Coordinates of C-alpha atoms and ligand atoms in Angstrom, one line a residue:
M1 CA 0.0 0.0 0.0
A2 CA 1.4 3.4 -1.0
D3 CA 2.2 5.9 1.7
P4 CA -0.6 8.5 2.2
S5 CA 0.1 12.0 0.7
Y6 CA 0.7 14.8 3.2
D7 CA -2.9 16.1 2.7
E8 CA -4.3 12.6 3.4
L9 CA -2.1 12.3 6.5
I10 CA -3.2 15.7 7.9
G11 CA -6.8 14.7 7.2
Q12 CA -6.3 11.4 9.0
A13 CA -4.7 13.2 11.9
K14 CA -7.4 15.9 12.1
D15 CA -10.2 13.4 11.8
H16 CA -8.9 10.8 14.2
I17 CA -6.3 12.0 16.7
W18 CA -7.7 13.4 19.9
M19 CA -4.8 15.9 20.6
S20 CA -4.3 17.5 24.0
H21 CA -4.2 21.3 24.7
A22 CA -6.0 22.4 21.5
Q23 CA -8.9 21.3 19.3
F24 CA -7.3 21.5 15.8
R25 CA -10.8 21.3 14.5
D26 CA -10.6 23.2 11.3
R27 CA -10.1 20.4 8.7
E28 CA -9.7 23.1 5.9
D29 CA -6.9 25.0 7.6
P30 CA -3.7 23.2 6.6
T31 CA -1.5 25.4 8.9
S32 CA -3.2 24.6 12.2
L33 CA -1.5 21.2 12.8
G34 CA 1.8 20.1 11.4
I35 CA 3.3 16.7 10.9
A36 CA 6.8 16.4 12.3
M37 CA 8.9 13.9 10.2
K38 CA 12.4 14.1 11.5
G39 CA 14.6 15.4 14.3
E40 CA 18.2 16.6 14.1
G41 CA 20.0 18.2 17.0
C42 CA 17.9 21.2 18.1
Y43 CA 15.7 21.1 15.0
V44 CA 12.5 19.3 14.0
I45 CA 11.7 19.0 10.3
D46 CA 8.2 18.8 8.8
H47 CA 6.8 17.0 5.7
Q48 CA 7.9 19.9 3.4
G49 CA 11.5 19.9 4.7
K50 CA 10.9 23.1 6.7
R51 CA 13.2 23.3 9.8
Y52 CA 11.9 24.5 13.1
L53 CA 14.3 25.4 16.0
D54 CA 13.0 23.5 19.0
A55 CA 12.7 26.0 21.9
T56 CA 10.9 23.5 24.1
G57 CA 13.3 20.6 24.0
G58 CA 10.4 18.4 22.9
S59 CA 8.1 19.4 25.8
H60 CA 10.9 19.6 28.3
C61 CA 12.0 16.1 27.5
C62 CA 14.9 16.2 25.0
A63 CA 18.1 16.8 26.9
V64 CA 20.5 15.3 24.4
G65 CA 18.9 16.6 21.2
H66 CA 16.9 14.9 18.5
G67 CA 18.1 12.1 16.2
R68 CA 20.7 10.3 18.5
K69 CA 21.6 7.2 16.6
E70 CA 23.3 5.7 19.7
I71 CA 19.9 5.5 21.5
A72 CA 18.1 4.2 18.5
E73 CA 20.7 1.4 18.1
A74 CA 20.6 0.5 21.8
V75 CA 16.8 0.2 21.6
Y76 CA 16.9 -1.9 18.4
K77 CA 19.4 -4.3 19.8
Q78 CA 17.5 -4.7 23.1
M79 CA 14.3 -5.3 21.1
L80 CA 16.0 -8.2 19.2
D81 CA 17.4 -9.6 22.5
L82 CA 14.3 -9.3 24.7
E83 CA 11.4 -7.0 24.1
F84 CA 9.9 -7.3 27.6
S85 CA 10.3 -9.2 30.8
G86 CA 7.2 -8.5 33.0
S87 CA 7.1 -6.2 36.0
G88 CA 7.2 -8.4 39.1
L89 CA 4.4 -11.0 38.7
V90 CA 7.1 -13.4 37.5
P91 CA 10.3 -13.2 39.6
F92 CA 12.4 -11.7 36.8
T93 CA 13.7 -8.3 35.9
N94 CA 16.1 -7.5 33.1
A95 CA 19.7 -6.2 32.6
P96 CA 19.0 -2.7 31.4
T97 CA 16.6 -2.0 34.3
A98 CA 19.2 -3.3 36.8
K99 CA 21.9 -1.1 35.3
L100 CA 19.7 2.0 35.0
S101 CA 18.6 1.6 38.7
K102 CA 22.2 1.5 39.9
K103 CA 23.0 4.6 37.7
L104 CA 20.1 6.5 39.2
A105 CA 21.1 5.5 42.7
Q106 CA 24.6 6.9 42.0
L107 CA 23.4 10.1 40.4
T108 CA 20.7 11.1 42.9
P109 CA 21.7 12.8 46.1
G110 CA 21.9 11.4 49.7
N111 CA 20.6 7.9 50.1
L112 CA 18.0 7.9 47.4
S113 CA 18.6 4.5 46.1
R114 CA 15.5 2.5 45.3
V115 CA 13.7 3.1 42.0
F116 CA 10.1 2.3 41.1
Y117 CA 9.3 2.6 37.4
T118 CA 6.4 4.1 35.5
L119 CA 5.8 5.3 31.9
S120 CA 5.2 9.0 32.6
G121 CA 5.7 11.8 35.1
S122 CA 2.0 11.8 36.2
E123 CA 2.1 8.0 36.9
A124 CA 5.3 8.5 38.9
V125 CA 3.5 11.2 40.9
E126 CA 0.6 8.8 41.5
A127 CA 3.0 6.1 42.6
A128 CA 4.8 8.6 45.0
L129 CA 1.4 9.5 46.6
K130 CA 0.6 5.9 47.2
I131 CA 4.0 5.1 48.6
V132 CA 3.5 8.0 51.0
R133 CA 0.1 6.8 52.1
Q134 CA 1.2 3.2 52.6
Y135 CA 4.5 4.4 54.3
H136 CA 2.5 6.2 57.0
A137 CA -0.2 3.5 57.3
Q138 CA 2.6 1.0 58.1
G139 CA 4.3 3.2 60.5
D140 CA 3.7 5.0 63.8
N141 CA 1.2 7.5 62.4
P142 CA -1.5 5.9 60.2
K143 CA -3.7 8.9 60.4
K144 CA -1.4 10.9 58.1
Y145 CA -3.0 11.3 54.7
K146 CA -3.0 15.0 53.6
V147 CA -0.5 16.2 51.0
L148 CA 0.5 19.8 50.9
Y149 CA 1.0 21.2 47.4
R150 CA 1.9 24.7 46.1
N151 CA -0.3 27.1 44.3
Y152 CA 0.4 27.1 40.5
S153 CA 2.3 23.9 40.7
H154 CA 2.0 21.3 38.0
H155 CA 2.3 17.6 38.8
G156 CA 0.3 16.0 36.0
Y157 CA -3.2 15.4 34.6
T158 CA -4.1 12.1 36.2
W159 CA -6.6 12.2 39.1
G160 CA -4.2 12.0 42.0
A161 CA -1.6 14.2 40.4
M162 CA -4.4 16.8 39.6
S163 CA -5.6 16.6 43.2
V164 CA -2.2 17.9 44.3
S165 CA -1.6 20.4 41.5
G166 CA -2.3 24.1 41.8
D167 CA -2.0 25.0 38.2
P168 CA -5.3 26.5 37.0
A169 CA -4.7 25.0 33.6
I170 CA -5.0 21.5 35.2
R171 CA -7.7 22.2 37.8
S172 CA -11.3 22.8 36.7
P173 CA -14.5 22.8 38.7
I174 CA -15.6 20.0 36.4
F175 CA -13.3 17.6 38.2
E176 CA -14.3 18.6 41.7
P177 CA -14.4 17.0 44.2
T178 CA -10.8 15.9 43.6
I179 CA -9.2 13.3 45.9
P180 CA -9.6 14.8 49.4
M181 CA -5.9 14.8 50.3
G182 CA -4.6 18.0 48.8
V183 CA -4.0 21.1 50.9
V184 CA -2.7 24.2 49.0
V185 CA 0.1 26.4 50.3
P186 CA 1.5 29.5 48.5
E187 CA 4.2 29.3 45.8
A188 CA 7.5 31.0 46.4
N189 CA 7.4 33.5 43.5
P190 CA 9.4 36.7 43.9
Y191 CA 7.7 38.3 40.9
R192 CA 4.2 37.7 42.2
C193 CA 4.9 37.5 45.9
L194 CA 1.8 37.7 48.2
Y195 CA 3.9 38.5 51.3
C196 CA 6.5 41.0 50.6
T197 CA 7.2 44.1 48.5
G198 CA 10.9 44.6 48.2
T199 CA 12.8 42.8 50.8
C200 CA 12.0 39.1 51.2
N201 CA 10.5 38.2 54.6
L202 CA 10.1 34.5 53.8
G203 CA 6.4 34.7 54.4
C204 CA 5.9 32.0 51.8
A205 CA 7.9 29.5 53.8
R206 CA 6.3 30.6 57.1
S207 CA 2.9 30.2 55.7
I208 CA 3.6 26.5 55.1
E209 CA 4.4 26.1 58.8
A210 CA 1.2 27.9 59.7
T211 CA -0.8 25.6 57.4
I212 CA 0.8 22.5 59.0
E213 CA -0.2 23.8 62.5
Y214 CA -3.7 24.7 61.3
E215 CA -4.3 21.4 59.6
D216 CA -2.7 19.3 62.4
P217 CA 0.8 17.9 61.8
D218 CA -0.5 14.5 62.6
S219 CA -2.7 14.5 59.6
I220 CA 0.0 15.6 57.1
A221 CA 1.7 12.8 55.2
A222 CA 3.8 14.7 52.6
I223 CA 4.5 17.9 50.7
I224 CA 5.0 17.7 46.9
V225 CA 7.1 20.4 45.4
E226 CA 9.1 21.3 42.3
P227 CA 12.5 22.6 43.6
I228 CA 12.4 25.1 40.8
A229 CA 8.9 25.6 39.4
K230 CA 8.9 25.0 35.7
G231 CA 8.4 28.7 35.0
A232 CA 12.0 29.0 36.2
V233 CA 10.7 30.4 39.6
V234 CA 13.6 30.3 42.0
P235 CA 12.8 30.6 45.7
P236 CA 14.9 32.6 48.2
P237 CA 18.0 30.8 49.5
E238 CA 16.6 30.1 52.9
Y239 CA 13.4 28.6 51.6
W240 CA 14.4 24.9 51.0
P241 CA 16.4 24.5 54.2
M242 CA 13.3 25.9 56.1
V243 CA 10.9 23.5 54.3
R244 CA 13.2 20.5 54.8
E245 CA 13.5 21.3 58.5
M246 CA 9.7 21.6 58.9
C247 CA 9.3 18.2 57.2
D248 CA 11.8 16.5 59.5
R249 CA 10.3 18.1 62.6
H250 CA 6.7 17.0 61.7
N251 CA 7.5 13.6 60.1
I252 CA 6.3 14.8 56.8
L253 CA 7.8 13.2 53.6
L254 CA 9.2 15.6 51.1
I255 CA 8.5 14.6 47.5
A256 CA 10.6 16.5 45.0
D257 CA 9.0 16.5 41.6
E258 CA 12.1 16.8 39.3
V259 CA 10.2 15.8 36.2
V260 CA 11.4 19.1 34.5
T261 CA 14.4 20.0 36.5
A262 CA 16.5 16.8 36.6
F263 CA 19.5 15.9 34.5
G264 CA 21.1 19.2 33.8
R265 CA 18.1 21.4 32.9
T266 CA 19.0 24.0 35.6
G267 CA 22.8 23.6 35.3
T268 CA 23.1 21.0 38.1
W269 CA 22.2 17.3 38.0
F270 CA 19.0 18.0 39.9
G271 CA 17.1 21.2 40.6
G272 CA 17.3 20.7 44.4
D273 CA 21.1 20.5 44.2
H274 CA 21.2 24.3 44.2
W275 CA 20.3 24.1 47.9
D276 CA 21.6 20.6 48.7
L277 CA 18.0 19.6 49.1
I278 CA 17.7 15.9 49.7
P279 CA 14.1 14.7 49.4
D280 CA 12.6 11.5 50.7
L281 CA 11.1 10.7 47.3
M282 CA 12.2 12.1 44.0
V283 CA 9.9 11.9 41.0
L284 CA 11.4 11.7 37.5
G285 CA 10.1 11.7 33.9
K286 CA 10.6 13.6 30.7
T287 CA 14.5 14.1 30.5
L288 CA 15.1 10.6 32.0
G289 CA 14.4 9.2 28.6
S290 CA 14.9 12.5 26.6
G291 CA 11.6 11.5 24.9
Y292 CA 13.2 8.5 23.1
Q293 CA 11.0 6.2 25.2
P294 CA 8.2 7.0 27.6
I295 CA 9.6 6.7 31.2
G296 CA 8.9 7.9 34.7
A297 CA 10.3 6.9 38.0
V298 CA 10.1 7.4 41.8
V299 CA 13.4 7.2 43.6
A300 CA 13.1 6.5 47.4
T301 CA 15.5 6.7 50.2
D302 CA 16.6 3.5 52.0
E303 CA 14.5 4.6 55.1
V304 CA 11.3 4.9 53.0
F305 CA 11.9 1.5 51.3
E306 CA 12.6 -0.3 54.5
R307 CA 9.1 0.4 55.7
F308 CA 7.8 -1.9 52.9
L309 CA 10.0 -4.9 53.9
G310 CA 9.2 -7.9 56.3
D311 CA 5.7 -9.3 56.3
P312 CA 4.6 -9.9 52.7
D313 CA 1.5 -7.7 53.5
R314 CA 3.8 -4.7 53.8
T315 CA 4.8 -5.0 50.1
L316 CA 4.0 -1.9 48.0
I317 CA 0.5 -2.0 46.5
Q318 CA 1.3 -0.3 43.2
S319 CA 2.2 -1.7 39.8
H320 CA 2.4 -0.8 36.2
T321 CA 2.4 -3.8 33.8
L322 CA 4.8 -2.0 31.4
G323 CA 7.1 -0.6 34.2
N324 CA 10.7 -2.0 34.4
H325 CA 10.6 -2.2 30.6
P326 CA 14.0 -3.3 29.2
V327 CA 13.7 -1.3 25.9
V328 CA 12.6 1.8 27.8
S329 CA 15.4 1.3 30.4
V330 CA 18.1 0.9 27.8
A331 CA 17.0 4.2 26.1
A332 CA 17.1 6.0 29.4
L333 CA 20.5 4.5 30.4
T334 CA 22.0 5.4 27.0
N335 CA 20.5 8.9 27.4
L336 CA 22.2 9.3 30.8
E337 CA 25.5 8.0 29.5
I338 CA 25.4 10.6 26.8
I339 CA 24.6 13.4 29.3
E340 CA 27.6 12.2 31.4
R341 CA 30.0 11.6 28.5
E342 CA 29.3 14.9 26.8
N343 CA 29.3 16.9 30.1
L344 CA 25.9 18.3 29.3
V345 CA 25.1 19.3 32.9
E346 CA 28.3 21.5 33.0
R347 CA 27.5 22.7 29.4
A348 CA 24.1 23.9 30.5
A349 CA 25.7 25.8 33.4
Q350 CA 28.3 27.3 31.1
M351 CA 25.7 28.4 28.5
A352 CA 23.4 29.8 31.1
P353 CA 24.8 33.4 31.3
Y354 CA 24.7 33.8 27.5
F355 CA 21.2 32.3 27.3
R356 CA 20.1 34.7 30.0
S357 CA 21.8 37.8 28.5
Q358 CA 20.1 37.2 25.2
L359 CA 16.7 36.7 26.8
E360 CA 17.1 39.8 28.9
T361 CA 17.1 41.9 25.6
L362 CA 13.4 41.0 25.4
Q363 CA 12.7 43.2 28.4
E364 CA 12.6 46.2 26.1
H365 CA 9.2 45.0 24.9
S366 CA 6.2 46.6 26.7
V367 CA 4.5 43.2 26.9
V368 CA 7.3 41.6 28.9
G369 CA 6.8 41.7 32.6
D370 CA 9.5 39.4 33.8
V371 CA 12.4 37.4 32.3
R372 CA 13.6 34.5 34.6
S373 CA 16.1 31.8 33.9
I374 CA 18.3 29.3 35.6
G375 CA 20.5 27.0 33.6
L376 CA 18.6 26.4 30.3
L377 CA 15.2 26.8 31.8
A378 CA 13.5 30.1 31.2
E379 CA 10.2 31.9 31.3
V380 CA 9.2 35.2 29.8
E381 CA 6.0 36.5 31.5
L382 CA 3.7 38.4 29.1
V383 CA 1.7 41.3 30.5
K384 CA -0.6 44.0 29.2
D385 CA 1.0 46.5 31.6
K386 CA 4.3 46.2 33.4
G387 CA 2.9 48.1 36.4
T388 CA -0.3 46.1 37.0
K389 CA 1.3 42.8 35.7
E390 CA -2.1 41.9 34.2
P391 CA -1.5 38.8 32.0
L392 CA -1.4 39.6 28.3
G393 CA -4.0 37.2 27.2
G394 CA -5.7 33.8 27.3
K395 CA -6.0 30.8 25.0
E396 CA -7.0 32.8 21.9
V397 CA -4.0 35.2 22.1
G398 CA -1.9 32.1 22.8
R399 CA -3.1 30.4 19.7
K400 CA -2.2 33.4 17.5
L401 CA 1.2 33.8 19.1
T402 CA 1.9 30.1 18.6
R403 CA 0.9 30.3 15.0
F404 CA 3.2 33.3 14.5
M405 CA 6.2 31.6 16.1
V406 CA 5.6 28.4 14.2
D407 CA 5.3 30.3 10.9
N408 CA 8.6 31.9 11.7
G409 CA 10.4 28.6 12.3
L410 CA 10.1 28.0 16.0
Y411 CA 8.9 24.7 17.5
M412 CA 7.0 26.3 20.3
R413 CA 3.7 27.0 21.9
C414 CA 2.3 29.8 24.0
G415 CA -0.8 29.8 26.2
G416 CA -1.1 33.6 26.1
E417 CA 0.5 34.5 29.4
K418 CA 4.1 33.3 29.0
L419 CA 6.8 31.9 26.8
S420 CA 8.2 28.8 28.5
I421 CA 11.7 28.1 27.0
H422 CA 13.7 25.0 27.6
P423 CA 15.8 23.9 24.6
S424 CA 18.0 20.8 24.4
L425 CA 21.1 21.0 26.5
I426 CA 23.2 20.9 23.3
I427 CA 22.0 24.3 22.0
T428 CA 24.7 26.6 20.6
E429 CA 25.1 30.3 20.9
E430 CA 24.0 30.7 17.2
E431 CA 20.9 28.7 17.9
I432 CA 20.1 30.9 20.9
N433 CA 20.5 34.0 18.8
E434 CA 18.1 32.5 16.1
M435 CA 15.6 31.6 18.8
V436 CA 15.7 35.0 20.5
S437 CA 15.4 36.9 17.3
I438 CA 12.1 35.0 16.5
F439 CA 10.9 35.8 20.1
D440 CA 11.8 39.4 19.4
K441 CA 9.6 39.5 16.2
T442 CA 6.8 37.7 18.0
L443 CA 6.8 40.2 20.9
T444 CA 6.7 43.1 18.4
Y445 CA 3.7 41.4 16.8
A446 CA 2.1 40.9 20.3
E447 CA 2.6 44.6 21.2
R448 CA 0.9 45.6 17.9
E449 CA -2.0 43.2 18.2
F450 CA -2.7 42.6 21.9
A451 CA -1.1 45.2 24.2
K452 CA -3.0 48.0 25.9
V453 CA -2.5 51.3 24.0
Ligands
PLP1 C1 6.7 19.1 37.1 C2 5.9 18.1 36.4 N1 5.5 17.0 37.0 C3 4.8 16.0 36.4 C4 4.4 16.2 35.1 C5 3.6 15.1 34.4 O1 4.4 14.4 33.5 P1 3.7 13.6 32.3 O2 3.2 14.7 31.3 O3 4.9 12.9 31.7 O4 2.7 12.8 32.8 C6 4.7 17.3 34.4 C7 4.3 17.6 33.0 O5 4.4 18.6 32.4 C8 5.5 18.3 35.1 O6 5.9 19.5 34.4

């Protein structure tokens, strides 16, 4: 059977794929949905051979760049050897998963050393929430069930992950009631701080302590946090030591969601490394497989894991049939080997000042409220007015800005309020220049079309 033409393919996609984040409903508009055919380094190439500079690192995933033959070959070889080995019902694991687990135990800080595998970040968050509940149920304080989460945080779209996410893009009244475990606390966002104007008074951290007291420490099982929120929101230096100390004092497990920030994104192996933050559970996803295979994981400390040993009834009650997958593990292992061999973590740290300095030039636009970055993670907040900080627009503005950027050769989306930028860790200075010049044009267009006059 002959391959379908591009028009046929786009028709099939528009008629039958239920995409997330947008409707792509207009069958007649050929520009509203593209078909990516190939990836090379920091570029994605479409059916007509047009090249797009990937400013999103394939949705935060692609640390090592697109088109790595080494990963493809490792996956191919593993598929020929053994495509799957089961996930625990039979008493077998497989070699790539054993090697990957040792590698993760070596890379992660402190005594995080025991890895539970899933196929996505959201599933890893789900698993972490269940580990927390069972951990306390089998310990001294079985009444602990609440999970603190921060406003505007994003931990995934599944029901449990949604129940502990503060991102309004995830939460909708349609899904209420959510699972009754989540208790919201404020984010630590210097640009939109609720507590201080000017000098930081650490009100955001103190309000967590106040919430713990109000809710009753004996009811709180865990707090889930992104060490650096994915909008490149960096808390004040005292913040993480204070939160870690509160958790220790109240027997609250600290879950660090490093789905976005792990493996060099912020210029260190893990986002929490900037403060020597050692969590009790670390959640991984995205960059763990660089998008070459779907993978998520929870890494637990020895102390947490030991609570699940002894009587067979203490065994963790959580499983994913396709977890511990040898093909997925070999892709992740090869990805981590490339990150290590090519010193991509150090490279991200070295490239960070140049990346920042180029993005800073966008401040000149009247629609830019804030430019934040750490490592190769950045966010440009778009506002109608720099003084009031009113967001520039919603989904419709976002759709138009997205179209403008794509037409100008950027692999990128915008929801209307911000540009979230996280290229592959191999990006060069020339590619940063190209990317920033397209943002510059886009912001000129935004000023003309959407800003207050
Ligand atoms: C911080 C964070 N945690 C969890 C998730 C969920 O990961 P996934 O989309 O792989 O389920 C995301 C997704 O964007 C994320 O940004």
